Amino acid sequence: MSAPSIIFFSVFVLPLVAFLIWLMRQDKRKGITGIIVVVILVVAGIVYTYLTREQANKQRIEQSGTAVPHKDS
């Protein structure tokens, strides 16, 4: 593992997992709140990744000065 991934896991992932475990233990409805939080985080992550990827593609096209055909797969 490289240094950025260790920093990422120690600063973001481990506290998030600890928080979700705590949240699910506090929930009297058998973890429904924790599942909802996880779903929201996953959807937000996918949307963020899609938007930043599209922006990076637009910048790459503008810098190269050529149009790259869009591949539907």
PDB file of N, CA, C and O in Angstrom:
ATOM      1  N   MET A   1       0.836  -1.181   0.000  1.00  0.00           N
ATOM      2  CA  MET A   1       0.000   0.000   0.000  1.00  0.00           C
ATOM      3  C   MET A   1       0.876   1.237   0.000  1.00  0.00           C
ATOM      4  O   MET A   1       1.881   1.289   0.670  1.00  0.00           O
ATOM      5  N   SER A   2       0.454   2.228  -0.756  1.00  0.00           N
ATOM      6  CA  SER A   2       1.223   3.462  -0.809  1.00  0.00           C
ATOM      7  C   SER A   2       0.754   4.418   0.283  1.00  0.00           C
ATOM      8  O   SER A   2      -0.279   4.220   0.916  1.00  0.00           O
ATOM      9  N   ALA A   3       1.514   5.476   0.486  1.00  0.00           N
ATOM     10  CA  ALA A   3       1.209   6.441   1.543  1.00  0.00           C
ATOM     11  C   ALA A   3      -0.156   7.095   1.364  1.00  0.00           C
ATOM     12  O   ALA A   3      -0.891   7.233   2.343  1.00  0.00           O
ATOM     13  N   PRO A   4      -0.547   7.526   0.146  1.00  0.00           N
ATOM     14  CA  PRO A   4      -1.874   8.145   0.031  1.00  0.00           C
ATOM     15  C   PRO A   4      -3.013   7.211   0.419  1.00  0.00           C
ATOM     16  O   PRO A   4      -3.980   7.635   1.022  1.00  0.00           O
ATOM     17  N   SER A   5      -2.903   5.934   0.085  1.00  0.00           N
ATOM     18  CA  SER A   5      -3.989   5.030   0.441  1.00  0.00           C
ATOM     19  C   SER A   5      -4.032   4.794   1.948  1.00  0.00           C
ATOM     20  O   SER A   5      -5.114   4.660   2.519  1.00  0.00           O
ATOM     21  N   ILE A   6      -2.885   4.758   2.605  1.00  0.00           N
ATOM     22  CA  ILE A   6      -2.861   4.612   4.069  1.00  0.00           C
ATOM     23  C   ILE A   6      -3.488   5.836   4.720  1.00  0.00           C
ATOM     24  O   ILE A   6      -4.293   5.714   5.653  1.00  0.00           O
ATOM     25  N   ILE A   7      -3.150   7.013   4.215  1.00  0.00           N
ATOM     26  CA  ILE A   7      -3.732   8.248   4.758  1.00  0.00           C
ATOM     27  C   ILE A   7      -5.238   8.246   4.521  1.00  0.00           C
ATOM     28  O   ILE A   7      -6.021   8.583   5.416  1.00  0.00           O
ATOM     29  N   PHE A   8      -5.669   7.870   3.330  1.00  0.00           N
ATOM     30  CA  PHE A   8      -7.097   7.833   3.016  1.00  0.00           C
ATOM     31  C   PHE A   8      -7.836   6.907   3.970  1.00  0.00           C
ATOM     32  O   PHE A   8      -8.862   7.279   4.547  1.00  0.00           O
ATOM     33  N   PHE A   9      -7.315   5.698   4.146  1.00  0.00           N
ATOM     34  CA  PHE A   9      -7.990   4.751   5.012  1.00  0.00           C
ATOM     35  C   PHE A   9      -8.005   5.217   6.463  1.00  0.00           C
ATOM     36  O   PHE A   9      -9.015   5.090   7.150  1.00  0.00           O
ATOM     37  N   SER A  10      -6.900   5.767   6.941  1.00  0.00           N
ATOM     38  CA  SER A  10      -6.846   6.164   8.345  1.00  0.00           C
ATOM     39  C   SER A  10      -7.667   7.413   8.641  1.00  0.00           C
ATOM     40  O   SER A  10      -8.201   7.559   9.727  1.00  0.00           O
ATOM     41  N   VAL A  11      -7.788   8.315   7.668  1.00  0.00           N
ATOM     42  CA  VAL A  11      -8.496   9.568   7.918  1.00  0.00           C
ATOM     43  C   VAL A  11      -9.979   9.468   7.557  1.00  0.00           C
ATOM     44  O   VAL A  11     -10.817  10.045   8.248  1.00  0.00           O
ATOM     45  N   PHE A  12     -10.333   8.743   6.514  1.00  0.00           N
ATOM     46  CA  PHE A  12     -11.709   8.738   6.046  1.00  0.00           C
ATOM     47  C   PHE A  12     -12.439   7.422   6.288  1.00  0.00           C
ATOM     48  O   PHE A  12     -13.541   7.411   6.825  1.00  0.00           O
ATOM     49  N   VAL A  13     -11.857   6.320   5.887  1.00  0.00           N
ATOM     50  CA  VAL A  13     -12.583   5.054   5.910  1.00  0.00           C
ATOM     51  C   VAL A  13     -12.769   4.519   7.324  1.00  0.00           C
ATOM     52  O   VAL A  13     -13.885   4.160   7.713  1.00  0.00           O
ATOM     53  N   LEU A  14     -11.724   4.456   8.104  1.00  0.00           N
ATOM     54  CA  LEU A  14     -11.853   3.905   9.453  1.00  0.00           C
ATOM     55  C   LEU A  14     -12.815   4.705  10.332  1.00  0.00           C
ATOM     56  O   LEU A  14     -13.673   4.102  10.999  1.00  0.00           O
ATOM     57  N   PRO A  15     -12.737   6.052  10.370  1.00  0.00           N
ATOM     58  CA  PRO A  15     -13.736   6.786  11.152  1.00  0.00           C
ATOM     59  C   PRO A  15     -15.159   6.595  10.629  1.00  0.00           C
ATOM     60  O   PRO A  15     -16.105   6.519  11.416  1.00  0.00           O
ATOM     61  N   LEU A  16     -15.323   6.497   9.307  1.00  0.00           N
ATOM     62  CA  LEU A  16     -16.651   6.282   8.750  1.00  0.00           C
ATOM     63  C   LEU A  16     -17.201   4.922   9.167  1.00  0.00           C
ATOM     64  O   LEU A  16     -18.366   4.814   9.577  1.00  0.00           O
ATOM     65  N   VAL A  17     -16.388   3.896   9.095  1.00  0.00           N
ATOM     66  CA  VAL A  17     -16.823   2.560   9.499  1.00  0.00           C
ATOM     67  C   VAL A  17     -17.160   2.542  10.992  1.00  0.00           C
ATOM     68  O   VAL A  17     -18.189   1.990  11.403  1.00  0.00           O
ATOM     69  N   ALA A  18     -16.328   3.179  11.810  1.00  0.00           N
ATOM     70  CA  ALA A  18     -16.605   3.244  13.246  1.00  0.00           C
ATOM     71  C   ALA A  18     -17.915   3.979  13.509  1.00  0.00           C
ATOM     72  O   ALA A  18     -18.734   3.543  14.331  1.00  0.00           O
ATOM     73  N   PHE A  19     -18.131   5.089  12.795  1.00  0.00           N
ATOM     74  CA  PHE A  19     -19.374   5.840  12.967  1.00  0.00           C
ATOM     75  C   PHE A  19     -20.581   5.008  12.561  1.00  0.00           C
ATOM     76  O   PHE A  19     -21.603   4.998  13.247  1.00  0.00           O
ATOM     77  N   LEU A  20     -20.482   4.293  11.434  1.00  0.00           N
ATOM     78  CA  LEU A  20     -21.611   3.483  10.983  1.00  0.00           C
ATOM     79  C   LEU A  20     -21.912   2.333  11.945  1.00  0.00           C
ATOM     80  O   LEU A  20     -23.073   2.017  12.195  1.00  0.00           O
ATOM     81  N   ILE A  21     -20.866   1.716  12.490  1.00  0.00           N
ATOM     82  CA  ILE A  21     -21.088   0.652  13.475  1.00  0.00           C
ATOM     83  C   ILE A  21     -21.792   1.225  14.704  1.00  0.00           C
ATOM     84  O   ILE A  21     -22.752   0.645  15.213  1.00  0.00           O
ATOM     85  N   TRP A  22     -21.327   2.388  15.177  1.00  0.00           N
ATOM     86  CA  TRP A  22     -21.969   3.040  16.324  1.00  0.00           C
ATOM     87  C   TRP A  22     -23.420   3.386  16.002  1.00  0.00           C
ATOM     88  O   TRP A  22     -24.320   3.160  16.804  1.00  0.00           O
ATOM     89  N   LEU A  23     -23.649   3.931  14.788  1.00  0.00           N
ATOM     90  CA  LEU A  23     -24.995   4.322  14.393  1.00  0.00           C
ATOM     91  C   LEU A  23     -25.927   3.126  14.336  1.00  0.00           C
ATOM     92  O   LEU A  23     -27.071   3.183  14.800  1.00  0.00           O
ATOM     93  N   MET A  24     -25.448   2.009  13.791  1.00  0.00           N
ATOM     94  CA  MET A  24     -26.280   0.814  13.699  1.00  0.00           C
ATOM     95  C   MET A  24     -26.573   0.227  15.069  1.00  0.00           C
ATOM     96  O   MET A  24     -27.658  -0.316  15.298  1.00  0.00           O
ATOM     97  N   ARG A  25     -25.651   0.332  16.006  1.00  0.00           N
ATOM     98  CA  ARG A  25     -25.901  -0.165  17.364  1.00  0.00           C
ATOM     99  C   ARG A  25     -26.911   0.700  18.100  1.00  0.00           C
ATOM    100  O   ARG A  25     -27.633   0.210  18.955  1.00  0.00           O
ATOM    101  N   GLN A  26     -26.964   1.999  17.776  1.00  0.00           N
ATOM    102  CA  GLN A  26     -27.914   2.902  18.415  1.00  0.00           C
ATOM    103  C   GLN A  26     -29.325   2.741  17.849  1.00  0.00           C
ATOM    104  O   GLN A  26     -30.297   3.081  18.504  1.00  0.00           O
ATOM    105  N   ASP A  27     -29.425   2.250  16.634  1.00  0.00           N
ATOM    106  CA  ASP A  27     -30.703   2.145  15.947  1.00  0.00           C
ATOM    107  C   ASP A  27     -31.515   0.989  16.510  1.00  0.00           C
ATOM    108  O   ASP A  27     -31.061  -0.154  16.540  1.00  0.00           O
ATOM    109  N   LYS A  28     -32.707   1.276  16.909  1.00  0.00           N
ATOM    110  CA  LYS A  28     -33.583   0.246  17.477  1.00  0.00           C
ATOM    111  C   LYS A  28     -34.324  -0.536  16.393  1.00  0.00           C
ATOM    112  O   LYS A  28     -34.987  -1.518  16.673  1.00  0.00           O
ATOM    113  N   ARG A  29     -34.221  -0.090  15.145  1.00  0.00           N
ATOM    114  CA  ARG A  29     -34.933  -0.750  14.046  1.00  0.00           C
ATOM    115  C   ARG A  29     -34.008  -1.671  13.268  1.00  0.00           C
ATOM    116  O   ARG A  29     -34.150  -1.820  12.058  1.00  0.00           O
ATOM    117  N   LYS A  30     -33.041  -2.235  13.888  1.00  0.00           N
ATOM    118  CA  LYS A  30     -32.144  -3.252  13.322  1.00  0.00           C
ATOM    119  C   LYS A  30     -31.296  -2.749  12.163  1.00  0.00           C
ATOM    120  O   LYS A  30     -31.144  -3.415  11.149  1.00  0.00           O
ATOM    121  N   GLY A  31     -30.729  -1.565  12.302  1.00  0.00           N
ATOM    122  CA  GLY A  31     -29.744  -1.095  11.343  1.00  0.00           C
ATOM    123  C   GLY A  31     -30.286  -0.397  10.111  1.00  0.00           C
ATOM    124  O   GLY A  31     -29.532  -0.171   9.174  1.00  0.00           O
ATOM    125  N   ILE A  32     -31.560  -0.061  10.106  1.00  0.00           N
ATOM    126  CA  ILE A  32     -32.127   0.592   8.930  1.00  0.00           C
ATOM    127  C   ILE A  32     -31.461   1.942   8.679  1.00  0.00           C
ATOM    128  O   ILE A  32     -31.145   2.285   7.538  1.00  0.00           O
ATOM    129  N   THR A  33     -31.206   2.709   9.728  1.00  0.00           N
ATOM    130  CA  THR A  33     -30.575   4.021   9.568  1.00  0.00           C
ATOM    131  C   THR A  33     -29.181   3.881   8.976  1.00  0.00           C
ATOM    132  O   THR A  33     -28.797   4.647   8.086  1.00  0.00           O
ATOM    133  N   GLY A  34     -28.413   2.929   9.426  1.00  0.00           N
ATOM    134  CA  GLY A  34     -27.074   2.709   8.894  1.00  0.00           C
ATOM    135  C   GLY A  34     -27.093   2.333   7.427  1.00  0.00           C
ATOM    136  O   GLY A  34     -26.271   2.804   6.636  1.00  0.00           O
ATOM    137  N   ILE A  35     -28.044   1.500   7.053  1.00  0.00           N
ATOM    138  CA  ILE A  35     -28.159   1.095   5.649  1.00  0.00           C
ATOM    139  C   ILE A  35     -28.525   2.303   4.787  1.00  0.00           C
ATOM    140  O   ILE A  35     -27.980   2.476   3.690  1.00  0.00           O
ATOM    141  N   ILE A  36     -29.427   3.141   5.281  1.00  0.00           N
ATOM    142  CA  ILE A  36     -29.809   4.347   4.536  1.00  0.00           C
ATOM    143  C   ILE A  36     -28.603   5.259   4.361  1.00  0.00           C
ATOM    144  O   ILE A  36     -28.373   5.798   3.272  1.00  0.00           O
ATOM    145  N   VAL A  37     -27.801   5.442   5.407  1.00  0.00           N
ATOM    146  CA  VAL A  37     -26.611   6.287   5.329  1.00  0.00           C
ATOM    147  C   VAL A  37     -25.624   5.721   4.310  1.00  0.00           C
ATOM    148  O   VAL A  37     -25.063   6.456   3.491  1.00  0.00           O
ATOM    149  N   VAL A  38     -25.418   4.420   4.317  1.00  0.00           N
ATOM    150  CA  VAL A  38     -24.494   3.788   3.366  1.00  0.00           C
ATOM    151  C   VAL A  38     -24.986   3.983   1.933  1.00  0.00           C
ATOM    152  O   VAL A  38     -24.203   4.312   1.034  1.00  0.00           O
ATOM    153  N   VAL A  39     -26.276   3.800   1.706  1.00  0.00           N
ATOM    154  CA  VAL A  39     -26.833   3.975   0.360  1.00  0.00           C
ATOM    155  C   VAL A  39     -26.642   5.413  -0.110  1.00  0.00           C
ATOM    156  O   VAL A  39     -26.241   5.651  -1.257  1.00  0.00           O
ATOM    157  N   ILE A  40     -26.900   6.378   0.763  1.00  0.00           N
ATOM    158  CA  ILE A  40     -26.718   7.789   0.398  1.00  0.00           C
ATOM    159  C   ILE A  40     -25.256   8.062   0.059  1.00  0.00           C
ATOM    160  O   ILE A  40     -24.951   8.741  -0.928  1.00  0.00           O
ATOM    161  N   LEU A  41     -24.331   7.537   0.847  1.00  0.00           N
ATOM    162  CA  LEU A  41     -22.907   7.746   0.586  1.00  0.00           C
ATOM    163  C   LEU A  41     -22.469   7.110  -0.730  1.00  0.00           C
ATOM    164  O   LEU A  41     -21.689   7.697  -1.485  1.00  0.00           O
ATOM    165  N   VAL A  42     -22.969   5.926  -1.025  1.00  0.00           N
ATOM    166  CA  VAL A  42     -22.604   5.249  -2.269  1.00  0.00           C
ATOM    167  C   VAL A  42     -23.136   6.030  -3.470  1.00  0.00           C
ATOM    168  O   VAL A  42     -22.413   6.252  -4.446  1.00  0.00           O
ATOM    169  N   VAL A  43     -24.388   6.467  -3.403  1.00  0.00           N
ATOM    170  CA  VAL A  43     -24.967   7.236  -4.511  1.00  0.00           C
ATOM    171  C   VAL A  43     -24.196   8.544  -4.691  1.00  0.00           C
ATOM    172  O   VAL A  43     -23.872   8.933  -5.822  1.00  0.00           O
ATOM    173  N   ALA A  44     -23.882   9.229  -3.596  1.00  0.00           N
ATOM    174  CA  ALA A  44     -23.129  10.482  -3.687  1.00  0.00           C
ATOM    175  C   ALA A  44     -21.746  10.232  -4.299  1.00  0.00           C
ATOM    176  O   ALA A  44     -21.276  11.025  -5.118  1.00  0.00           O
ATOM    177  N   GLY A  45     -21.101   9.143  -3.927  1.00  0.00           N
ATOM    178  CA  GLY A  45     -19.792   8.806  -4.485  1.00  0.00           C
ATOM    179  C   GLY A  45     -19.851   8.532  -5.973  1.00  0.00           C
ATOM    180  O   GLY A  45     -18.990   8.969  -6.736  1.00  0.00           O
ATOM    181  N   ILE A  46     -20.870   7.827  -6.418  1.00  0.00           N
ATOM    182  CA  ILE A  46     -21.021   7.522  -7.837  1.00  0.00           C
ATOM    183  C   ILE A  46     -21.295   8.799  -8.634  1.00  0.00           C
ATOM    184  O   ILE A  46     -20.697   9.012  -9.695  1.00  0.00           O
ATOM    185  N   VAL A  47     -22.172   9.654  -8.115  1.00  0.00           N
ATOM    186  CA  VAL A  47     -22.471  10.908  -8.807  1.00  0.00           C
ATOM    187  C   VAL A  47     -21.226  11.784  -8.874  1.00  0.00           C
ATOM    188  O   VAL A  47     -20.903  12.346  -9.927  1.00  0.00           O
ATOM    189  N   TYR A  48     -20.489  11.891  -7.786  1.00  0.00           N
ATOM    190  CA  TYR A  48     -19.274  12.703  -7.764  1.00  0.00           C
ATOM    191  C   TYR A  48     -18.242  12.168  -8.769  1.00  0.00           C
ATOM    192  O   TYR A  48     -17.640  12.928  -9.516  1.00  0.00           O
ATOM    193  N   THR A  49     -18.063  10.864  -8.797  1.00  0.00           N
ATOM    194  CA  THR A  49     -17.112  10.253  -9.722  1.00  0.00           C
ATOM    195  C   THR A  49     -17.527  10.516 -11.166  1.00  0.00           C
ATOM    196  O   THR A  49     -16.686  10.867 -12.002  1.00  0.00           O
ATOM    197  N   TYR A  50     -18.792  10.379 -11.467  1.00  0.00           N
ATOM    198  CA  TYR A  50     -19.280  10.616 -12.832  1.00  0.00           C
ATOM    199  C   TYR A  50     -19.051  12.066 -13.234  1.00  0.00           C
ATOM    200  O   TYR A  50     -18.574  12.335 -14.334  1.00  0.00           O
ATOM    201  N   LEU A  51     -19.391  13.015 -12.349  1.00  0.00           N
ATOM    202  CA  LEU A  51     -19.239  14.429 -12.682  1.00  0.00           C
ATOM    203  C   LEU A  51     -17.779  14.824 -12.870  1.00  0.00           C
ATOM    204  O   LEU A  51     -17.444  15.552 -13.805  1.00  0.00           O
ATOM    205  N   THR A  52     -16.894  14.356 -12.009  1.00  0.00           N
ATOM    206  CA  THR A  52     -15.483  14.705 -12.147  1.00  0.00           C
ATOM    207  C   THR A  52     -14.867  14.035 -13.374  1.00  0.00           C
ATOM    208  O   THR A  52     -13.996  14.609 -14.018  1.00  0.00           O
ATOM    209  N   ARG A  53     -15.327  12.857 -13.707  1.00  0.00           N
ATOM    210  CA  ARG A  53     -14.821  12.166 -14.890  1.00  0.00           C
ATOM    211  C   ARG A  53     -15.228  12.912 -16.161  1.00  0.00           C
ATOM    212  O   ARG A  53     -14.433  13.084 -17.080  1.00  0.00           O
ATOM    213  N   GLU A  54     -16.475  13.357 -16.215  1.00  0.00           N
ATOM    214  CA  GLU A  54     -16.948  14.124 -17.368  1.00  0.00           C
ATOM    215  C   GLU A  54     -16.170  15.432 -17.501  1.00  0.00           C
ATOM    216  O   GLU A  54     -15.794  15.828 -18.602  1.00  0.00           O
ATOM    217  N   GLN A  55     -15.915  16.096 -16.383  1.00  0.00           N
ATOM    218  CA  GLN A  55     -15.176  17.356 -16.408  1.00  0.00           C
ATOM    219  C   GLN A  55     -13.745  17.119 -16.882  1.00  0.00           C
ATOM    220  O   GLN A  55     -13.208  17.889 -17.674  1.00  0.00           O
ATOM    221  N   ALA A  56     -13.117  16.058 -16.432  1.00  0.00           N
ATOM    222  CA  ALA A  56     -11.752  15.748 -16.849  1.00  0.00           C
ATOM    223  C   ALA A  56     -11.707  15.437 -18.347  1.00  0.00           C
ATOM    224  O   ALA A  56     -10.777  15.846 -19.047  1.00  0.00           O
ATOM    225  N   ASN A  57     -12.720  14.731 -18.845  1.00  0.00           N
ATOM    226  CA  ASN A  57     -12.774  14.434 -20.280  1.00  0.00           C
ATOM    227  C   ASN A  57     -12.924  15.709 -21.094  1.00  0.00           C
ATOM    228  O   ASN A  57     -12.288  15.864 -22.140  1.00  0.00           O
ATOM    229  N   LYS A  58     -13.756  16.635 -20.644  1.00  0.00           N
ATOM    230  CA  LYS A  58     -13.932  17.905 -21.355  1.00  0.00           C
ATOM    231  C   LYS A  58     -12.625  18.703 -21.376  1.00  0.00           C
ATOM    232  O   LYS A  58     -12.255  19.272 -22.392  1.00  0.00           O
ATOM    233  N   GLN A  59     -11.923  18.730 -20.250  1.00  0.00           N
ATOM    234  CA  GLN A  59     -10.649  19.449 -20.188  1.00  0.00           C
ATOM    235  C   GLN A  59      -9.619  18.811 -21.115  1.00  0.00           C
ATOM    236  O   GLN A  59      -8.861  19.497 -21.785  1.00  0.00           O
ATOM    237  N   ARG A  60      -9.602  17.503 -21.167  1.00  0.00           N
ATOM    238  CA  ARG A  60      -8.656  16.797 -22.031  1.00  0.00           C
ATOM    239  C   ARG A  60      -8.933  17.112 -23.494  1.00  0.00           C
ATOM    240  O   ARG A  60      -8.017  17.332 -24.286  1.00  0.00           O
ATOM    241  N   ILE A  61     -10.200  17.159 -23.871  1.00  0.00           N
ATOM    242  CA  ILE A  61     -10.572  17.473 -25.250  1.00  0.00           C
ATOM    243  C   ILE A  61     -10.179  18.906 -25.577  1.00  0.00           C
ATOM    244  O   ILE A  61      -9.633  19.185 -26.650  1.00  0.00           O
ATOM    245  N   GLU A  62     -10.441  19.838 -24.657  1.00  0.00           N
ATOM    246  CA  GLU A  62     -10.092  21.242 -24.898  1.00  0.00           C
ATOM    247  C   GLU A  62      -8.582  21.425 -25.029  1.00  0.00           C
ATOM    248  O   GLU A  62      -8.118  22.203 -25.852  1.00  0.00           O
ATOM    249  N   GLN A  63      -7.807  20.721 -24.236  1.00  0.00           N
ATOM    250  CA  GLN A  63      -6.354  20.854 -24.284  1.00  0.00           C
ATOM    251  C   GLN A  63      -5.774  20.257 -25.557  1.00  0.00           C
ATOM    252  O   GLN A  63      -4.816  20.767 -26.120  1.00  0.00           O
ATOM    253  N   SER A  64      -6.352  19.166 -26.026  1.00  0.00           N
ATOM    254  CA  SER A  64      -5.801  18.513 -27.213  1.00  0.00           C
ATOM    255  C   SER A  64      -6.250  19.206 -28.496  1.00  0.00           C
ATOM    256  O   SER A  64      -5.574  19.108 -29.517  1.00  0.00           O
ATOM    257  N   GLY A  65      -7.388  19.883 -28.455  1.00  0.00           N
ATOM    258  CA  GLY A  65      -7.887  20.573 -29.634  1.00  0.00           C
ATOM    259  C   GLY A  65      -8.577  19.668 -30.631  1.00  0.00           C
ATOM    260  O   GLY A  65      -8.956  20.079 -31.693  1.00  0.00           O
ATOM    261  N   THR A  66      -8.743  18.395 -30.259  1.00  0.00           N
ATOM    262  CA  THR A  66      -9.440  17.456 -31.150  1.00  0.00           C
ATOM    263  C   THR A  66     -10.622  16.867 -30.423  1.00  0.00           C
ATOM    264  O   THR A  66     -10.626  16.736 -29.206  1.00  0.00           O
ATOM    265  N   ALA A  67     -11.605  16.501 -31.169  1.00  0.00           N
ATOM    266  CA  ALA A  67     -12.788  15.876 -30.579  1.00  0.00           C
ATOM    267  C   ALA A  67     -12.555  14.355 -30.515  1.00  0.00           C
ATOM    268  O   ALA A  67     -12.100  13.752 -31.482  1.00  0.00           O
ATOM    269  N   VAL A  68     -12.898  13.777 -29.401  1.00  0.00           N
ATOM    270  CA  VAL A  68     -12.778  12.343 -29.222  1.00  0.00           C
ATOM    271  C   VAL A  68     -14.189  11.761 -29.255  1.00  0.00           C
ATOM    272  O   VAL A  68     -15.064  12.207 -28.520  1.00  0.00           O
ATOM    273  N   PRO A  69     -14.437  10.787 -30.136  1.00  0.00           N
ATOM    274  CA  PRO A  69     -15.797  10.211 -30.204  1.00  0.00           C
ATOM    275  C   PRO A  69     -16.155   9.520 -28.903  1.00  0.00           C
ATOM    276  O   PRO A  69     -15.306   8.890 -28.271  1.00  0.00           O
ATOM    277  N   HIS A  70     -17.403   9.655 -28.515  1.00  0.00           N
ATOM    278  CA  HIS A  70     -17.892   9.042 -27.283  1.00  0.00           C
ATOM    279  C   HIS A  70     -18.213   7.579 -27.541  1.00  0.00           C
ATOM    280  O   HIS A  70     -18.916   7.237 -28.490  1.00  0.00           O
ATOM    281  N   LYS A  71     -17.691   6.702 -26.698  1.00  0.00           N
ATOM    282  CA  LYS A  71     -17.940   5.277 -26.843  1.00  0.00           C
ATOM    283  C   LYS A  71     -19.054   4.867 -25.894  1.00  0.00           C
ATOM    284  O   LYS A  71     -18.957   5.064 -24.687  1.00  0.00           O
ATOM    285  N   ASP A  72     -20.110   4.321 -26.425  1.00  0.00           N
ATOM    286  CA  ASP A  72     -21.192   3.791 -25.596  1.00  0.00           C
ATOM    287  C   ASP A  72     -20.916   2.317 -25.343  1.00  0.00           C
ATOM    288  O   ASP A  72     -20.815   1.528 -26.264  1.00  0.00           O
ATOM    289  N   SER A  73     -20.759   1.984 -24.065  1.00  0.00           N
ATOM    290  CA  SER A  73     -20.525   0.575 -23.765  1.00  0.00           C
ATOM    291  C   SER A  73     -21.357   0.121 -22.623  1.00  0.00           C
ATOM    292  O   SER A  73     -21.909   0.844 -21.897  1.00  0.00           O
TER     293      SER A  73
END
